[in-house]
Structures are given as structure tokens and as C-alpha cells.
Amino acid sequence: MVFPKEVSVLCLSVVFLSVLVGQGQGAIGDGVAYYLSDNCDKVIEIPENKDLVLYSQSGPLYTGNQDCSVVIQARPSQKCLVTFSVFDVAKNNDDSCEDSVYLYNGNDNSAVVLHGNGGLCGLLSGLDDSYETDQENLTVNFQTDIDGFGGGFAMTITSFYNGTCANTEFTCTNGNCIDAVLEDNLRNNCGDTSDENIATATVLGWWEKLMDFGLAAAIGILVAGVVVIIILIVCCVCCCVKKASPV
């Protein structure tokens, strides 16, 4: 017999792992995915009723000697909201950035950055919850030095506006209006996770804590946890079958 609590933990773990492994396959449910390394100097529009997930690279690690930019366009008269679900970008021992991600409030690298003067690097816990443009265009730039490598990043970019939301839209707690289909998709589209229910918000919180160990370690911990749970369930089933067997 498999106990309901064990099944719940296993299901959450599997869903949790699928957030990482399954997202990078082009279409992600109600979103679309792109790899920055394959789209340098291109313009990408956020589709209607979808969000956009941008990955730093298609492989497990990014490579050195990069300077790649892409422009993301929100829908007309809307803005771009950025949240990160994966972030593992190399930094030096003195906390300066060895490799850097820049988010610009405009359609090129001459625009104002959304996070102060320096680039973003380090781990997920060192970032703000979200970054917002004040107009339609967002430029993402990724720079790595000649020896740079790391797990990279995955960012969700949502087209939004502030005001009175339509019936076909979701009203975030912070006042943002987003497409209603983006609710409960295991991605923080509002910037304050108010578009996620308690269960999915909890999963996102677990993942943020795991990311403090770095991407590779986080995936390893998660996979190991799933394996342990499966072994425990199998052992429970074997014990129940043994007890039920006639003497």
C-alpha cells in the first residue's frame, strides 16, 4: 500500500523536477522558450496569452567569451516584467562579477539598466524578486570572460500593464494586469507570486532555497530526494505485501 502523504511528496518532487527539465523544449504549456545563445542580436515578441522563458544556453553550462544581446518586445502599450527561476553566473572571490547579465530599460545596450550600474551575477538569492521596464522594450545582455562557465540562467518575461484589468486578465496583488491563462503555471508572472496558488508558490519557494547551492547541486539534491522517496515507497509496498501473504 502506498500512503497518500508519500504519494503527495513524490508528485511534488516530480513536478518540481519537470519545471527544470521540461521547460527548455520550445513550448512550455502557456509559454514559449528561447535560448539566448541562439538568438544574439534578434528581436523577440511576447505572444498573446503567453509568457516567454529565456535561457542563457541550450546545454548544461554556458561557455566563455560571449557578448550576446536580445531585445524582448512586450505587447503594444505594455511593459516587460522579468523574474528568474534559475541563476548561477560566476562571480569572483571579492564579489565582483566574473560574468554578468544586464537588463536594459530599452531596445539597446545604451539604455538605463534596471538593477543599478553593475551587472547581475552570483546565485538566485542575490537578485531582486522582479525587474520591470517602464516601456515596451527590454534588452538582455550576457557577457562572459574567456574562461567563464556556469549553470547560467532562466528568466520568465511577462507582458503586463498597470490599471483596470479586463475580465480576461488576472489582477496581481501588486496591481499588475497579466493574461489570466498565466495563473498557476509554476512561473512568477506577477512578480510577487500572487498568480500562483499556495502549492505552486511553495514549490517555487523550495526551488529558490535549493538554488542557493548552485544549479548543478540543486538538481542533484532534487534527483537524490526523488530516488530516496521511491525507494521508501517500494520498501513500504514490499512490507505490506509480505505481511498480507498467508503463512
PDB file of C-alpha atoms in Angstrom:
ATOM      1  CA  MET A   1       0.000   0.000   0.000  1.00  0.00           C
ATOM      2  CA  VAL A   2       1.331   3.470  -0.921  1.00  0.00           C
ATOM      3  CA  PHE A   3       0.373   6.078   1.638  1.00  0.00           C
ATOM      4  CA  PRO A   4      -1.288   9.342   0.460  1.00  0.00           C
ATOM      5  CA  LYS A   5       1.367  11.508   2.134  1.00  0.00           C
ATOM      6  CA  GLU A   6       4.167   9.674   0.343  1.00  0.00           C
ATOM      7  CA  VAL A   7       2.339   9.973  -2.979  1.00  0.00           C
ATOM      8  CA  SER A   8       1.911  13.713  -2.453  1.00  0.00           C
ATOM      9  CA  VAL A   9       5.599  14.223  -1.715  1.00  0.00           C
ATOM     10  CA  LEU A  10       6.594  12.129  -4.740  1.00  0.00           C
ATOM     11  CA  CYS A  11       4.228  14.007  -7.055  1.00  0.00           C
ATOM     12  CA  LEU A  12       5.505  17.374  -5.853  1.00  0.00           C
ATOM     13  CA  SER A  13       9.085  16.230  -6.381  1.00  0.00           C
ATOM     14  CA  VAL A  14       8.380  15.004  -9.904  1.00  0.00           C
ATOM     15  CA  VAL A  15       6.570  18.235 -10.800  1.00  0.00           C
ATOM     16  CA  PHE A  16       9.432  20.189  -9.260  1.00  0.00           C
ATOM     17  CA  LEU A  17      11.993  18.361 -11.405  1.00  0.00           C
ATOM     18  CA  SER A  18       9.873  18.755 -14.550  1.00  0.00           C
ATOM     19  CA  VAL A  19       9.917  22.527 -14.094  1.00  0.00           C
ATOM     20  CA  LEU A  20      13.649  22.388 -14.842  1.00  0.00           C
ATOM     21  CA  VAL A  21      13.923  19.584 -17.348  1.00  0.00           C
ATOM     22  CA  GLY A  22      10.736  20.184 -19.305  1.00  0.00           C
ATOM     23  CA  GLN A  23      10.803  23.943 -19.688  1.00  0.00           C
ATOM     24  CA  GLY A  24      13.565  24.084 -22.273  1.00  0.00           C
ATOM     25  CA  GLN A  25      11.753  22.242 -25.034  1.00  0.00           C
ATOM     26  CA  GLY A  26      10.451  25.197 -27.077  1.00  0.00           C
ATOM     27  CA  ALA A  27       6.824  25.299 -25.942  1.00  0.00           C
ATOM     28  CA  ILE A  28       6.133  25.358 -22.204  1.00  0.00           C
ATOM     29  CA  GLY A  29       2.390  24.991 -21.735  1.00  0.00           C
ATOM     30  CA  ASP A  30       1.192  28.600 -21.892  1.00  0.00           C
ATOM     31  CA  GLY A  31       4.663  29.969 -22.723  1.00  0.00           C
ATOM     32  CA  VAL A  32       7.403  29.854 -25.336  1.00  0.00           C
ATOM     33  CA  ALA A  33      11.115  29.255 -24.757  1.00  0.00           C
ATOM     34  CA  TYR A  34      14.215  30.680 -26.427  1.00  0.00           C
ATOM     35  CA  TYR A  35      17.934  30.222 -25.912  1.00  0.00           C
ATOM     36  CA  LEU A  36      19.857  33.493 -25.728  1.00  0.00           C
ATOM     37  CA  SER A  37      22.951  31.881 -27.277  1.00  0.00           C
ATOM     38  CA  ASP A  38      20.927  31.038 -30.406  1.00  0.00           C
ATOM     39  CA  ASN A  39      19.259  34.446 -30.758  1.00  0.00           C
ATOM     40  CA  CYS A  40      22.011  37.071 -30.442  1.00  0.00           C
ATOM     41  CA  ASP A  41      21.049  40.471 -31.913  1.00  0.00           C
ATOM     42  CA  LYS A  42      17.471  39.353 -32.588  1.00  0.00           C
ATOM     43  CA  VAL A  43      14.130  40.881 -31.565  1.00  0.00           C
ATOM     44  CA  ILE A  44      11.604  38.552 -29.911  1.00  0.00           C
ATOM     45  CA  GLU A  45       7.971  39.493 -29.333  1.00  0.00           C
ATOM     46  CA  ILE A  46       5.986  38.131 -26.391  1.00  0.00           C
ATOM     47  CA  PRO A  47       2.954  36.349 -27.936  1.00  0.00           C
ATOM     48  CA  GLU A  48      -0.662  36.980 -26.979  1.00  0.00           C
ATOM     49  CA  ASN A  49      -1.831  34.900 -23.986  1.00  0.00           C
ATOM     50  CA  LYS A  50       1.676  33.568 -23.342  1.00  0.00           C
ATOM     51  CA  ASP A  51       4.809  34.420 -21.428  1.00  0.00           C
ATOM     52  CA  LEU A  52       8.374  33.994 -22.633  1.00  0.00           C
ATOM     53  CA  VAL A  53      11.138  31.985 -20.958  1.00  0.00           C
ATOM     54  CA  LEU A  54      14.687  32.914 -21.962  1.00  0.00           C
ATOM     55  CA  TYR A  55      17.544  30.507 -21.203  1.00  0.00           C
ATOM     56  CA  SER A  56      21.196  31.500 -21.352  1.00  0.00           C
ATOM     57  CA  GLN A  57      22.163  28.356 -23.304  1.00  0.00           C
ATOM     58  CA  SER A  58      20.788  25.019 -24.511  1.00  0.00           C
ATOM     59  CA  GLY A  59      23.457  22.876 -22.820  1.00  0.00           C
ATOM     60  CA  PRO A  60      24.119  22.287 -19.113  1.00  0.00           C
ATOM     61  CA  LEU A  61      26.815  25.008 -18.907  1.00  0.00           C
ATOM     62  CA  TYR A  62      27.378  28.313 -20.692  1.00  0.00           C
ATOM     63  CA  THR A  63      30.678  28.941 -22.443  1.00  0.00           C
ATOM     64  CA  GLY A  64      33.257  31.708 -22.183  1.00  0.00           C
ATOM     65  CA  ASN A  65      33.987  34.705 -24.407  1.00  0.00           C
ATOM     66  CA  GLN A  66      30.357  35.690 -25.011  1.00  0.00           C
ATOM     67  CA  ASP A  67      28.769  39.090 -25.515  1.00  0.00           C
ATOM     68  CA  CYS A  68      25.207  38.364 -26.634  1.00  0.00           C
ATOM     69  CA  SER A  69      22.148  40.623 -26.577  1.00  0.00           C
ATOM     70  CA  VAL A  70      18.499  40.114 -27.456  1.00  0.00           C
ATOM     71  CA  VAL A  71      15.608  42.603 -27.443  1.00  0.00           C
ATOM     72  CA  ILE A  72      12.275  41.483 -25.977  1.00  0.00           C
ATOM     73  CA  GLN A  73       9.136  43.354 -27.009  1.00  0.00           C
ATOM     74  CA  ALA A  74       6.035  43.465 -24.840  1.00  0.00           C
ATOM     75  CA  ARG A  75       2.657  43.858 -26.475  1.00  0.00           C
ATOM     76  CA  PRO A  76       1.667  47.398 -27.593  1.00  0.00           C
ATOM     77  CA  SER A  77       1.362  49.871 -24.704  1.00  0.00           C
ATOM     78  CA  GLN A  78       2.518  47.257 -22.195  1.00  0.00           C
ATOM     79  CA  LYS A  79       5.761  46.675 -20.285  1.00  0.00           C
ATOM     80  CA  CYS A  80       8.122  43.771 -19.555  1.00  0.00           C
ATOM     81  CA  LEU A  81       8.389  42.100 -16.162  1.00  0.00           C
ATOM     82  CA  VAL A  82      11.374  39.808 -15.517  1.00  0.00           C
ATOM     83  CA  THR A  83      11.657  37.107 -12.876  1.00  0.00           C
ATOM     84  CA  PHE A  84      14.404  34.479 -12.588  1.00  0.00           C
ATOM     85  CA  SER A  85      13.831  30.802 -11.766  1.00  0.00           C
ATOM     86  CA  VAL A  86      17.448  29.726 -12.367  1.00  0.00           C
ATOM     87  CA  PHE A  87      20.526  31.862 -11.799  1.00  0.00           C
ATOM     88  CA  ASP A  88      24.090  30.578 -11.465  1.00  0.00           C
ATOM     89  CA  VAL A  89      26.507  33.108 -13.010  1.00  0.00           C
ATOM     90  CA  ALA A  90      30.183  33.160 -11.990  1.00  0.00           C
ATOM     91  CA  LYS A  91      31.489  35.809  -9.616  1.00  0.00           C
ATOM     92  CA  ASN A  92      34.948  36.433  -8.178  1.00  0.00           C
ATOM     93  CA  ASN A  93      36.068  35.899  -4.583  1.00  0.00           C
ATOM     94  CA  ASP A  94      35.826  39.652  -3.966  1.00  0.00           C
ATOM     95  CA  ASP A  95      32.123  39.534  -5.027  1.00  0.00           C
ATOM     96  CA  SER A  96      32.810  41.335  -8.314  1.00  0.00           C
ATOM     97  CA  CYS A  97      31.260  39.740 -11.394  1.00  0.00           C
ATOM     98  CA  GLU A  98      33.384  37.380 -13.465  1.00  0.00           C
ATOM     99  CA  ASP A  99      30.450  37.002 -15.883  1.00  0.00           C
ATOM    100  CA  SER A 100      27.463  39.354 -15.990  1.00  0.00           C
ATOM    101  CA  VAL A 101      23.808  39.630 -17.011  1.00  0.00           C
ATOM    102  CA  TYR A 102      22.481  43.100 -17.841  1.00  0.00           C
ATOM    103  CA  LEU A 103      18.819  44.111 -18.150  1.00  0.00           C
ATOM    104  CA  TYR A 104      18.323  47.382 -20.048  1.00  0.00           C
ATOM    105  CA  ASN A 105      15.191  49.525 -19.998  1.00  0.00           C
ATOM    106  CA  GLY A 106      15.022  49.968 -23.771  1.00  0.00           C
ATOM    107  CA  ASN A 107      15.893  48.474 -27.147  1.00  0.00           C
ATOM    108  CA  ASP A 108      19.713  48.575 -26.937  1.00  0.00           C
ATOM    109  CA  ASN A 109      22.651  48.494 -24.521  1.00  0.00           C
ATOM    110  CA  SER A 110      22.758  52.274 -24.219  1.00  0.00           C
ATOM    111  CA  ALA A 111      19.515  52.348 -22.212  1.00  0.00           C
ATOM    112  CA  VAL A 112      19.393  52.605 -18.418  1.00  0.00           C
ATOM    113  CA  VAL A 113      19.946  49.305 -16.587  1.00  0.00           C
ATOM    114  CA  LEU A 114      17.166  48.051 -14.316  1.00  0.00           C
ATOM    115  CA  HIS A 115      19.436  46.997 -11.433  1.00  0.00           C
ATOM    116  CA  GLY A 116      21.972  49.743 -10.756  1.00  0.00           C
ATOM    117  CA  ASN A 117      25.265  50.236 -12.567  1.00  0.00           C
ATOM    118  CA  GLY A 118      26.814  46.769 -12.257  1.00  0.00           C
ATOM    119  CA  GLY A 119      25.797  43.502 -13.863  1.00  0.00           C
ATOM    120  CA  LEU A 120      23.957  40.645 -12.199  1.00  0.00           C
ATOM    121  CA  CYS A 121      25.965  37.613 -11.072  1.00  0.00           C
ATOM    122  CA  GLY A 122      26.147  35.028  -8.294  1.00  0.00           C
ATOM    123  CA  LEU A 123      23.144  32.946  -7.219  1.00  0.00           C
ATOM    124  CA  LEU A 124      19.365  33.391  -7.266  1.00  0.00           C
ATOM    125  CA  SER A 125      19.154  34.577  -3.653  1.00  0.00           C
ATOM    126  CA  GLY A 126      21.217  37.670  -4.527  1.00  0.00           C
ATOM    127  CA  LEU A 127      18.649  39.003  -7.012  1.00  0.00           C
ATOM    128  CA  ASP A 128      15.523  41.120  -6.590  1.00  0.00           C
ATOM    129  CA  ASP A 129      12.163  39.354  -6.821  1.00  0.00           C
ATOM    130  CA  SER A 130      11.472  41.043 -10.165  1.00  0.00           C
ATOM    131  CA  TYR A 131      12.616  43.739 -12.602  1.00  0.00           C
ATOM    132  CA  GLU A 132      10.259  45.935 -14.656  1.00  0.00           C
ATOM    133  CA  THR A 133      10.704  48.172 -17.665  1.00  0.00           C
ATOM    134  CA  ASP A 134       8.694  51.389 -17.982  1.00  0.00           C
ATOM    135  CA  GLN A 135       8.101  50.885 -21.723  1.00  0.00           C
ATOM    136  CA  GLU A 136       7.675  48.066 -24.263  1.00  0.00           C
ATOM    137  CA  ASN A 137      11.297  47.070 -24.886  1.00  0.00           C
ATOM    138  CA  LEU A 138      13.723  45.098 -22.743  1.00  0.00           C
ATOM    139  CA  THR A 139      17.310  44.322 -23.776  1.00  0.00           C
ATOM    140  CA  VAL A 140      19.021  41.313 -22.186  1.00  0.00           C
ATOM    141  CA  ASN A 141      22.814  41.178 -22.462  1.00  0.00           C
ATOM    142  CA  PHE A 142      25.033  38.308 -21.274  1.00  0.00           C
ATOM    143  CA  GLN A 143      28.804  38.780 -21.052  1.00  0.00           C
ATOM    144  CA  THR A 144      31.307  36.070 -20.098  1.00  0.00           C
ATOM    145  CA  ASP A 145      35.082  36.217 -19.906  1.00  0.00           C
ATOM    146  CA  ILE A 146      37.355  33.885 -21.838  1.00  0.00           C
ATOM    147  CA  ASP A 147      37.351  31.270 -19.054  1.00  0.00           C
ATOM    148  CA  GLY A 148      33.761  31.794 -17.983  1.00  0.00           C
ATOM    149  CA  PHE A 149      31.383  28.911 -17.355  1.00  0.00           C
ATOM    150  CA  GLY A 150      28.448  28.181 -15.069  1.00  0.00           C
ATOM    151  CA  GLY A 151      24.883  26.918 -14.894  1.00  0.00           C
ATOM    152  CA  GLY A 152      23.521  30.107 -16.460  1.00  0.00           C
ATOM    153  CA  PHE A 153      20.006  31.453 -16.052  1.00  0.00           C
ATOM    154  CA  ALA A 154      16.356  31.020 -16.908  1.00  0.00           C
ATOM    155  CA  MET A 155      14.200  34.122 -16.834  1.00  0.00           C
ATOM    156  CA  THR A 156      10.460  34.478 -17.312  1.00  0.00           C
ATOM    157  CA  ILE A 157       9.407  37.636 -19.159  1.00  0.00           C
ATOM    158  CA  THR A 158       5.772  38.688 -18.902  1.00  0.00           C
ATOM    159  CA  SER A 159       3.929  41.402 -20.812  1.00  0.00           C
ATOM    160  CA  PHE A 160       1.884  43.461 -18.325  1.00  0.00           C
ATOM    161  CA  TYR A 161       0.352  46.850 -17.598  1.00  0.00           C
ATOM    162  CA  ASN A 162      -0.972  48.756 -14.601  1.00  0.00           C
ATOM    163  CA  GLY A 163      -4.587  49.867 -14.463  1.00  0.00           C
ATOM    164  CA  THR A 164      -8.043  48.319 -14.520  1.00  0.00           C
ATOM    165  CA  CYS A 165      -7.695  44.713 -15.645  1.00  0.00           C
ATOM    166  CA  ALA A 166     -10.094  43.209 -18.185  1.00  0.00           C
ATOM    167  CA  ASN A 167     -12.277  40.160 -17.462  1.00  0.00           C
ATOM    168  CA  THR A 168      -9.858  38.006 -19.467  1.00  0.00           C
ATOM    169  CA  GLU A 169      -6.915  39.112 -17.306  1.00  0.00           C
ATOM    170  CA  PHE A 170      -5.625  38.375 -13.841  1.00  0.00           C
ATOM    171  CA  THR A 171      -5.209  41.199 -11.317  1.00  0.00           C
ATOM    172  CA  CYS A 172      -1.993  40.748  -9.335  1.00  0.00           C
ATOM    173  CA  THR A 173      -1.768  41.832  -5.710  1.00  0.00           C
ATOM    174  CA  ASN A 174       0.774  44.482  -6.765  1.00  0.00           C
ATOM    175  CA  GLY A 175      -1.703  45.931  -9.307  1.00  0.00           C
ATOM    176  CA  ASN A 176      -0.197  44.406 -12.461  1.00  0.00           C
ATOM    177  CA  CYS A 177      -2.546  43.068 -15.123  1.00  0.00           C
ATOM    178  CA  ILE A 178      -1.465  39.853 -16.872  1.00  0.00           C
ATOM    179  CA  ASP A 179      -3.162  37.251 -19.080  1.00  0.00           C
ATOM    180  CA  ALA A 180      -5.438  35.031 -16.979  1.00  0.00           C
ATOM    181  CA  VAL A 181      -4.033  31.868 -18.603  1.00  0.00           C
ATOM    182  CA  LEU A 182      -0.738  32.537 -16.811  1.00  0.00           C
ATOM    183  CA  GLU A 183      -2.166  31.644 -13.397  1.00  0.00           C
ATOM    184  CA  ASP A 184      -0.723  28.615 -11.588  1.00  0.00           C
ATOM    185  CA  ASN A 185       1.904  27.754 -14.214  1.00  0.00           C
ATOM    186  CA  LEU A 186       4.851  27.417 -11.767  1.00  0.00           C
ATOM    187  CA  ARG A 187       6.282  30.723 -13.039  1.00  0.00           C
ATOM    188  CA  ASN A 188       6.167  34.029 -11.198  1.00  0.00           C
ATOM    189  CA  ASN A 189       4.378  36.211 -13.771  1.00  0.00           C
ATOM    190  CA  CYS A 190       3.140  38.866 -11.355  1.00  0.00           C
ATOM    191  CA  GLY A 191       6.487  39.500  -9.712  1.00  0.00           C
ATOM    192  CA  ASP A 192       5.018  38.857  -6.253  1.00  0.00           C
ATOM    193  CA  THR A 193       3.854  35.214  -6.920  1.00  0.00           C
ATOM    194  CA  SER A 194       0.224  36.240  -6.362  1.00  0.00           C
ATOM    195  CA  ASP A 195      -0.665  34.493  -9.652  1.00  0.00           C
ATOM    196  CA  GLU A 196       0.308  31.141  -8.075  1.00  0.00           C
ATOM    197  CA  ASN A 197      -1.764  29.141  -5.585  1.00  0.00           C
ATOM    198  CA  ILE A 198      -0.319  28.073  -2.246  1.00  0.00           C
ATOM    199  CA  ALA A 199       1.001  24.748  -3.578  1.00  0.00           C
ATOM    200  CA  THR A 200       2.826  26.155  -6.609  1.00  0.00           C
ATOM    201  CA  ALA A 201       4.111  29.147  -4.639  1.00  0.00           C
ATOM    202  CA  THR A 202       5.527  26.681  -2.097  1.00  0.00           C
ATOM    203  CA  VAL A 203       7.290  24.747  -4.865  1.00  0.00           C
ATOM    204  CA  LEU A 204       8.808  27.991  -6.167  1.00  0.00           C
ATOM    205  CA  GLY A 205       9.988  28.826  -2.654  1.00  0.00           C
ATOM    206  CA  TRP A 206      11.646  25.406  -2.285  1.00  0.00           C
ATOM    207  CA  TRP A 207      13.423  25.842  -5.582  1.00  0.00           C
ATOM    208  CA  GLU A 208      14.755  29.281  -4.632  1.00  0.00           C
ATOM    209  CA  LYS A 209      16.275  27.779  -1.479  1.00  0.00           C
ATOM    210  CA  LEU A 210      17.838  24.901  -3.443  1.00  0.00           C
ATOM    211  CA  MET A 211      19.325  27.363  -5.940  1.00  0.00           C
ATOM    212  CA  ASP A 212      21.489  28.763  -3.118  1.00  0.00           C
ATOM    213  CA  PHE A 213      23.663  25.678  -3.669  1.00  0.00           C
ATOM    214  CA  GLY A 214      24.039  26.375  -7.407  1.00  0.00           C
ATOM    215  CA  LEU A 215      22.177  24.821 -10.344  1.00  0.00           C
ATOM    216  CA  ALA A 216      24.088  21.532 -10.589  1.00  0.00           C
ATOM    217  CA  ALA A 217      23.926  20.891  -6.847  1.00  0.00           C
ATOM    218  CA  ALA A 218      20.216  21.807  -6.722  1.00  0.00           C
ATOM    219  CA  ILE A 219      19.342  19.324  -9.465  1.00  0.00           C
ATOM    220  CA  GLY A 220      21.489  16.657  -7.789  1.00  0.00           C
ATOM    221  CA  ILE A 221      19.767  17.187  -4.433  1.00  0.00           C
ATOM    222  CA  LEU A 222      16.338  17.048  -6.057  1.00  0.00           C
ATOM    223  CA  VAL A 223      17.057  13.888  -8.047  1.00  0.00           C
ATOM    224  CA  ALA A 224      18.543  12.205  -4.977  1.00  0.00           C
ATOM    225  CA  GLY A 225      15.453  13.139  -2.968  1.00  0.00           C
ATOM    226  CA  VAL A 226      13.117  11.655  -5.577  1.00  0.00           C
ATOM    227  CA  VAL A 227      15.178   8.428  -5.646  1.00  0.00           C
ATOM    228  CA  VAL A 228      15.067   8.135  -1.845  1.00  0.00           C
ATOM    229  CA  ILE A 229      11.294   8.651  -1.799  1.00  0.00           C
ATOM    230  CA  ILE A 230      10.790   5.994  -4.487  1.00  0.00           C
ATOM    231  CA  ILE A 231      12.954   3.542  -2.518  1.00  0.00           C
ATOM    232  CA  LEU A 232      10.950   4.201   0.659  1.00  0.00           C
ATOM    233  CA  ILE A 233       7.663   3.677  -1.180  1.00  0.00           C
ATOM    234  CA  VAL A 234       8.895   0.414  -2.697  1.00  0.00           C
ATOM    235  CA  CYS A 235      10.030  -0.771   0.738  1.00  0.00           C
ATOM    236  CA  CYS A 236       6.623   0.081   2.237  1.00  0.00           C
ATOM    237  CA  VAL A 237       4.839  -1.797  -0.547  1.00  0.00           C
ATOM    238  CA  CYS A 238       7.080  -4.854  -0.084  1.00  0.00           C
ATOM    239  CA  CYS A 239       6.473  -4.855   3.671  1.00  0.00           C
ATOM    240  CA  CYS A 240       2.700  -4.606   3.203  1.00  0.00           C
ATOM    241  CA  VAL A 241       2.703  -7.441   0.663  1.00  0.00           C
ATOM    242  CA  LYS A 242       4.821  -9.602   2.958  1.00  0.00           C
ATOM    243  CA  LYS A 243       2.500  -9.027   5.918  1.00  0.00           C
ATOM    244  CA  ALA A 244      -0.545  -9.822   3.799  1.00  0.00           C
ATOM    245  CA  SER A 245       0.878 -13.101   2.493  1.00  0.00           C
ATOM    246  CA  PRO A 246      -0.584 -16.268   4.093  1.00  0.00           C
ATOM    247  CA  VAL A 247       1.702 -18.326   6.294  1.00  0.00           C
TER     248      VAL A 247
END
